[in-house]
Amino acid sequence: MLDVKRIRENLDEIKLLMGRRGEGEFDPKDLDEVLELDDKRKAILKEVEVLKNKSNIDSKKIPVMMKNGESIDAIKAELKELSDRIKEFDAELREVEEKLVYRLMRIPNVPHPDVPQGETDEDNVEIRRWGEPTKFDFDFKAHWDLGTGLDILDFERGGKITGSRFTVLKGLGSKLERSLIGFFLDQHTENHGYTEVIPPFMANRNSFIGTGQLPKFEEDMFKIEGLEYFLVPTAEVPVTNLYNNEIVDVDKLPIKHCAYTPCFRSEAGSAGRDTRGLVRQHQFNKVELVKFVKPEDSYQELETLTNDAEKMLQLLGLPYRVVKICTGDLGFTAAKKYDLEVWMPSYNRYVEISSCSNFEDFQARRANIRFKRDRNSKTEFVHTLNGSGLAVGRTLAAILENYQQADGSVVVPEALRKYMKCDVIK
């Protein structure tokens, strides 16, 4: 959620930056309406203050008048009228504030000036590459064919149990998935300074509002019927909301958490895209990285967060590239975002495996997450960041494809062998 004061003081600049998001993503009139509602809110508060001052003055007259034997009927009637008017203004104020919050909740974050201009993912800018796309001297297979042949992925039974875009992992496939989760968590906690948490896999509406999925993207959520709970689409939601409506200790900043959760997404609007295999599932596992930092540190922390996620791909020996996300592909909540894309031979292209974002104070304002620089300072909003470290199913798919052998077996990356207790999946 944007700061109204920031909008008022930088209206033209914000309109310019927001306009770079592209047609349909932002309407400049929304900002004008926010300021109009805020002006109305201030005017009502001023009127209420005048009436309350008048009421206080009149109330103090009553004991004196009674002492002097004067009638207080007229002043009591006036106080009743003042009280009624204050109640009317209070009701109007609630209505205006609800409209203001409604409007603010639906305005996206302001893109950082460094974010490249663009409309779709084709306009994202490649920053760097690591490794070279895998080459084969035999006819390679897609991961769904490899997994089926090795009897470690069962798409047919996953569909039978639930429906399309659900998969059963078994045998060494299950072990590889579990090994990746353990490997990611061990690396981030032991080498990158994150504290692991295991959060609930469901969250309430207030938590989803805090991280920005609601109210705008409810159609993408799996809601528990009859309850105000939703299945989490990412650990970002419960982990960020650990500190919802709290003032965190400045000495503990930056706070860095990592968490494994299953993730549940309806993938509304993605019909026909990447429907085979593990790339686009309704349920998948992911290890998430979440940071709470001082505002002045957030962009350096974004670089570090991205490097932490990159290190996972490097240790696994998977070729990848880093792209800077353009304005049209940025999403609702981020001010700046990098995607890590792993090489997937069956697609003959790089496929997203992690998004690393700086939200500045956008989420913290919605979730009311603050800190004080010292005992005498005013509270400030932290900056929040998160990134996948990594998406487990897509990593598994990338390992199967990039480490496959001519006989249909798959070499286990060296970094995973102590977890897998084997060198080859066959």
XYZ file of C-alpha atoms in Angstrom:
426
model
C 0.000 0.000 0.000
C 1.322 3.416 -0.926
C 1.888 6.253 1.527
C -0.660 9.045 0.957
C 1.912 11.642 2.022
C 4.335 10.296 -0.586
C 1.626 10.482 -3.248
C 0.788 14.071 -2.310
C 4.408 15.263 -2.277
C 5.508 13.382 -5.430
C 2.322 13.095 -7.471
C 3.767 13.879 -10.904
C 6.802 11.619 -10.427
C 4.670 8.728 -9.168
C 2.222 9.100 -12.063
C 5.155 8.997 -14.474
C 6.682 5.884 -12.880
C 3.326 4.136 -12.520
C 2.473 4.955 -16.113
C 5.431 2.815 -17.168
C 3.551 -0.249 -15.923
C 1.487 -0.209 -19.086
C -2.106 0.253 -20.124
C -4.609 -1.484 -17.882
C -2.186 -1.829 -14.977
C -2.721 1.644 -13.572
C -5.149 4.555 -13.901
C -3.750 7.995 -12.894
C -7.247 8.958 -11.735
C -6.845 6.471 -8.873
C -4.149 8.666 -7.327
C -6.271 11.793 -7.781
C -9.176 10.029 -6.084
C -6.916 9.030 -3.177
C -5.922 12.652 -2.626
C -9.530 13.838 -2.901
C -10.625 11.276 -0.315
C -7.723 12.210 1.932
C -8.675 15.896 1.658
C -12.236 15.005 2.582
C -10.994 12.907 5.512
C -8.917 15.822 6.821
C -11.828 18.252 6.425
C -14.121 15.969 8.431
C -11.494 15.554 11.147
C -11.174 19.332 11.339
C -14.945 19.753 11.658
C -15.080 17.079 14.366
C -12.254 18.753 16.254
C -14.113 22.090 16.213
C -17.317 20.442 17.440
C -15.519 18.511 20.178
C -13.780 21.661 21.380
C -17.136 23.445 21.459
C -18.645 20.510 23.355
C -15.816 20.529 25.906
C -16.184 24.271 26.494
C -19.957 24.009 26.929
C -19.629 20.995 29.239
C -17.370 22.985 31.555
C -20.026 25.717 31.787
C -22.663 23.416 33.273
C -21.246 23.120 36.836
C -20.840 26.904 37.024
C -24.371 27.530 35.764
C -25.800 25.015 38.203
C -23.881 26.634 41.054
C -25.345 29.994 40.064
C -28.835 28.530 39.860
C -29.103 29.107 36.115
C -31.125 26.838 33.826
C -29.007 24.354 31.867
C -31.786 23.119 29.563
C -30.611 25.179 26.589
C -26.979 24.180 26.926
C -27.926 20.512 27.371
C -29.943 20.712 24.157
C -26.969 22.299 22.423
C -24.665 19.548 23.703
C -27.119 16.926 22.416
C -27.099 18.599 19.018
C -23.280 18.724 19.038
C -23.123 15.042 19.975
C -25.502 14.102 17.153
C -23.473 16.107 14.643
C -20.233 14.471 15.834
C -21.814 11.025 15.392
C -22.898 11.974 11.870
C -19.389 13.150 11.026
C -17.896 9.990 12.570
C -20.118 7.850 10.356
C -19.138 9.925 7.317
C -15.479 9.642 8.329
C -15.698 5.840 8.516
C -17.246 5.759 5.055
C -14.550 8.025 3.593
C -11.754 6.052 5.263
C -13.188 2.778 3.943
C -13.256 4.225 0.423
C -9.696 5.505 0.851
C -8.390 2.128 2.022
C -10.352 0.365 -0.737
C -8.704 2.560 -3.354
C -5.210 2.296 -1.846
C -5.460 -1.505 -1.607
C -5.960 -1.731 -5.362
C -3.129 0.554 -6.467
C 0.084 -1.337 -7.347
C 3.531 -0.509 -6.055
C 5.624 2.206 -7.688
C 8.322 0.708 -9.939
C 11.879 1.638 -9.017
C 13.418 3.983 -11.636
C 15.940 1.230 -12.446
C 13.205 -1.144 -13.647
C 13.350 -1.435 -17.462
C 10.387 -0.272 -19.534
C 8.438 -3.099 -21.147
C 5.065 -4.763 -21.601
C 5.627 -8.543 -21.369
C 8.233 -11.056 -20.205
C 9.828 -10.753 -23.636
C 10.950 -7.256 -22.598
C 12.800 -8.454 -19.484
C 16.513 -7.655 -19.576
C 19.135 -10.374 -19.168
C 21.753 -9.375 -16.578
C 24.088 -12.367 -16.504
C 24.421 -16.066 -17.228
C 26.069 -18.910 -15.379
C 27.083 -22.065 -17.199
C 26.236 -23.048 -20.746
C 23.051 -24.702 -22.031
C 23.457 -28.471 -21.799
C 24.318 -30.224 -25.059
C 23.674 -33.906 -25.772
C 25.121 -36.355 -28.287
C 21.964 -38.462 -28.092
C 18.223 -37.881 -28.411
C 17.388 -36.379 -25.025
C 14.036 -36.727 -23.280
C 11.731 -34.332 -21.478
C 11.562 -34.740 -17.704
C 8.029 -36.139 -17.845
C 9.187 -38.965 -20.114
C 12.343 -39.548 -18.057
C 10.379 -39.621 -14.805
C 7.780 -41.998 -16.188
C 10.462 -44.288 -17.617
C 12.338 -44.380 -14.305
C 9.041 -44.952 -12.440
C 9.637 -41.939 -10.185
C 6.894 -39.629 -11.539
C 3.290 -40.734 -12.014
C 1.177 -38.126 -13.749
C -1.666 -40.513 -14.576
C -2.313 -41.499 -10.961
C -1.920 -37.900 -9.805
C -4.684 -36.991 -12.234
C -6.811 -39.904 -11.061
C -6.493 -38.919 -7.407
C -7.185 -35.225 -7.897
C -7.182 -33.921 -11.458
C -4.933 -32.284 -14.015
C -1.690 -30.635 -12.868
C -1.196 -32.929 -9.892
C 1.642 -35.461 -9.747
C 2.648 -38.432 -7.616
C 6.363 -38.743 -6.849
C 7.612 -42.135 -5.708
C 10.779 -44.061 -4.954
C 13.891 -42.093 -5.812
C 11.689 -39.300 -7.151
C 10.268 -38.749 -3.677
C 13.757 -38.991 -2.217
C 15.108 -36.449 -4.714
C 12.322 -33.997 -3.837
C 12.962 -34.472 -0.111
C 16.723 -34.183 -0.644
C 16.331 -30.874 -2.458
C 14.211 -29.443 0.359
C 16.801 -30.490 2.950
C 19.689 -29.251 0.821
C 18.121 -25.816 0.285
C 17.237 -25.371 3.959
C 20.674 -26.525 5.119
C 22.463 -24.155 2.746
C 20.364 -21.130 3.659
C 20.497 -21.719 7.421
C 24.125 -22.841 7.686
C 25.778 -20.640 5.055
C 23.475 -17.688 4.365
C 22.310 -16.747 7.854
C 18.580 -17.479 7.591
C 16.494 -18.782 10.485
C 14.183 -21.600 9.460
C 10.498 -21.512 10.336
C 7.706 -23.992 9.657
C 4.570 -21.842 9.309
C 0.924 -22.863 8.892
C 0.053 -23.920 5.353
C -3.182 -21.928 5.574
C -3.543 -18.227 6.349
C -6.437 -15.885 7.062
C -7.723 -13.051 4.909
C -5.867 -10.399 6.896
C -2.541 -12.126 6.199
C -3.237 -12.240 2.466
C -4.144 -8.548 2.523
C -0.843 -7.874 4.292
C 1.270 -9.413 1.546
C -0.893 -8.050 -1.271
C -2.565 -11.128 -2.776
C -5.917 -9.860 -1.526
C -8.208 -8.219 -2.272
C -7.208 -8.071 -5.947
C -6.218 -11.675 -6.719
C -8.752 -13.794 -4.849
C -9.549 -15.826 -7.976
C -5.999 -17.216 -7.897
C -6.402 -18.542 -4.337
C -7.730 -21.840 -2.992
C -10.230 -20.816 -0.297
C -11.398 -23.174 2.444
C -15.172 -23.330 2.060
C -17.027 -21.913 5.033
C -13.901 -20.376 6.589
C -11.878 -17.223 6.006
C -8.763 -19.342 5.414
C -6.853 -19.798 2.172
C -4.193 -22.357 1.237
C -0.877 -20.560 0.906
C 0.391 -19.967 -2.663
C 3.862 -19.305 -1.227
C 5.514 -19.205 2.209
C 5.828 -15.449 1.644
C 2.318 -15.061 3.074
C 2.677 -16.729 6.492
C 6.342 -15.809 7.006
C 5.907 -12.101 6.223
C 2.891 -12.011 8.518
C 4.873 -13.395 11.440
C 5.394 -9.731 12.302
C 1.971 -8.408 11.278
C 1.030 -5.412 13.447
C 4.321 -5.564 15.377
C 7.207 -3.218 16.118
C 10.341 -5.304 15.581
C 13.570 -4.787 17.494
C 15.930 -2.636 15.404
C 18.905 -4.600 16.741
C 17.504 -7.739 15.099
C 17.350 -6.177 11.626
C 17.860 -7.572 9.094
C 15.579 -10.451 10.037
C 16.087 -13.333 7.598
C 13.805 -16.373 7.488
C 13.610 -19.379 5.218
C 10.695 -21.776 5.102
C 9.593 -24.865 3.237
C 5.893 -25.131 2.407
C 3.731 -26.811 -0.168
C 2.211 -24.106 -2.376
C -1.276 -24.117 -3.875
C -2.228 -22.080 -6.936
C -5.260 -22.168 -9.185
C -3.137 -20.837 -12.070
C -6.142 -18.884 -13.344
C -5.470 -17.576 -16.826
C -2.670 -20.062 -17.562
C -4.685 -22.578 -19.577
C -2.565 -24.207 -22.253
C 0.769 -22.978 -20.859
C 3.391 -25.547 -19.785
C 0.678 -28.111 -19.070
C 2.980 -31.149 -19.273
C 5.344 -32.108 -16.505
C 6.218 -30.336 -13.272
C 6.628 -26.733 -14.400
C 3.073 -25.507 -13.763
C 1.280 -27.474 -11.040
C -1.632 -26.650 -8.751
C 0.422 -28.011 -5.824
C 4.200 -27.813 -5.549
C 6.905 -27.517 -2.920
C 9.082 -24.453 -2.482
C 11.693 -23.077 -0.109
C 11.146 -19.350 0.377
C 13.524 -16.652 1.597
C 12.028 -13.621 3.395
C 13.813 -10.532 4.731
C 12.806 -7.583 6.917
C 15.338 -4.751 6.638
C 15.955 -1.058 7.213
C 14.771 1.050 4.243
C 18.259 2.274 3.360
C 19.543 -1.312 3.100
C 16.823 -2.912 0.999
C 18.372 -2.689 -2.463
C 21.704 -4.126 -1.344
C 19.733 -6.833 0.464
C 17.941 -7.597 -2.818
C 21.285 -8.283 -4.486
C 22.332 -10.541 -1.595
C 19.001 -12.372 -1.632
C 19.349 -13.000 -5.355
C 22.893 -14.276 -4.874
C 21.682 -16.656 -2.150
C 19.167 -18.178 -4.560
C 21.727 -18.294 -7.374
C 24.131 -20.233 -5.169
C 21.681 -23.141 -5.072
C 21.769 -23.467 -8.853
C 25.542 -23.141 -8.918
C 26.023 -25.885 -6.321
C 23.690 -28.123 -8.317
C 25.579 -27.351 -11.533
C 22.463 -26.153 -13.359
C 22.917 -23.530 -16.115
C 20.826 -20.423 -15.533
C 20.467 -16.747 -16.262
C 19.318 -13.726 -14.249
C 16.848 -11.292 -15.798
C 15.687 -7.913 -14.547
C 11.900 -7.825 -14.760
C 10.358 -5.043 -16.842
C 7.531 -2.742 -15.737
C 4.811 -4.685 -17.556
C 5.830 -8.012 -15.975
C 6.628 -6.677 -12.506
C 3.482 -7.764 -10.706
C 1.324 -5.881 -8.238
C 3.490 -5.683 -5.115
C 7.140 -5.454 -6.196
C 9.154 -2.278 -6.718
C 11.972 -4.230 -8.367
C 12.361 -7.894 -9.227
C 14.902 -10.338 -10.613
C 13.987 -13.747 -12.018
C 16.363 -16.693 -12.069
C 15.694 -18.902 -15.074
C 17.145 -22.409 -15.321
C 17.993 -24.027 -18.651
C 15.381 -26.636 -19.598
C 16.444 -28.684 -22.660
C 12.917 -29.934 -23.457
C 11.698 -26.338 -23.774
C 14.897 -25.213 -25.504
C 14.783 -22.120 -23.321
C 15.335 -20.810 -19.825
C 12.415 -21.339 -17.412
C 11.718 -19.295 -14.273
C 12.784 -21.068 -11.087
C 12.944 -18.130 -8.662
C 11.662 -14.570 -8.348
C 13.532 -12.231 -5.989
C 11.692 -9.022 -5.118
C 12.029 -5.832 -3.105
C 8.637 -4.526 -2.007
C 10.079 -1.499 -0.182
C 7.416 -0.547 2.431
C 4.438 -1.646 0.288
C 3.726 -4.840 2.259
C 4.853 -3.413 5.597
C 2.226 -0.645 5.381
C -0.509 -3.167 4.654
C 0.668 -5.495 7.442
C 1.721 -2.650 9.789
C 5.265 -3.973 10.364
C 7.404 -1.254 11.937
C 10.630 -0.568 13.818
C 12.172 2.211 15.906
C 15.758 3.335 15.381
C 15.987 4.124 19.111
C 13.696 4.576 22.117
C 12.953 8.214 21.278
C 12.414 7.774 17.543
C 9.132 7.605 15.705
C 8.150 4.259 14.254
C 9.074 3.582 10.622
C 7.972 0.860 8.263
C 10.496 -1.860 7.470
C 11.191 -2.891 3.896
C 10.321 -6.486 3.009
C 11.909 -8.750 0.417
C 11.445 -12.342 -0.632
C 12.572 -14.862 -3.182
C 12.351 -18.552 -3.994
C 15.317 -20.471 -2.802
C 14.233 -22.511 -4.840
C 11.034 -23.922 -6.377
C 11.580 -27.631 -5.692
C 9.572 -29.283 -8.470
C 11.123 -27.163 -11.199
C 14.584 -27.848 -9.782
C 13.856 -31.578 -9.846
C 12.690 -31.299 -13.450
C 15.842 -29.367 -14.394
C 18.064 -32.003 -12.762
C 16.334 -34.828 -14.632
C 16.721 -33.047 -17.958
C 20.243 -31.662 -17.582
C 21.773 -34.732 -15.898
C 20.134 -37.415 -18.055
C 22.232 -40.113 -19.716
C 21.815 -41.939 -23.010
C 20.468 -45.062 -21.259
C 17.660 -43.093 -19.593
C 19.336 -42.900 -16.193
C 20.033 -39.630 -14.375
C 23.271 -38.725 -12.596
C 22.691 -37.270 -9.125
C 24.395 -33.867 -8.691
C 27.349 -34.213 -6.346
C 25.864 -31.758 -3.828
C 22.863 -34.073 -3.322
C 24.622 -37.418 -3.023
C 24.943 -37.326 0.764
C 21.164 -36.827 0.898
C 20.283 -39.327 -1.830
C 22.798 -42.001 -0.746
C 23.291 -42.846 -4.419
C 25.087 -41.473 -7.477
C 22.627 -42.420 -10.219
C 18.863 -42.721 -10.556
C 18.150 -45.722 -12.747
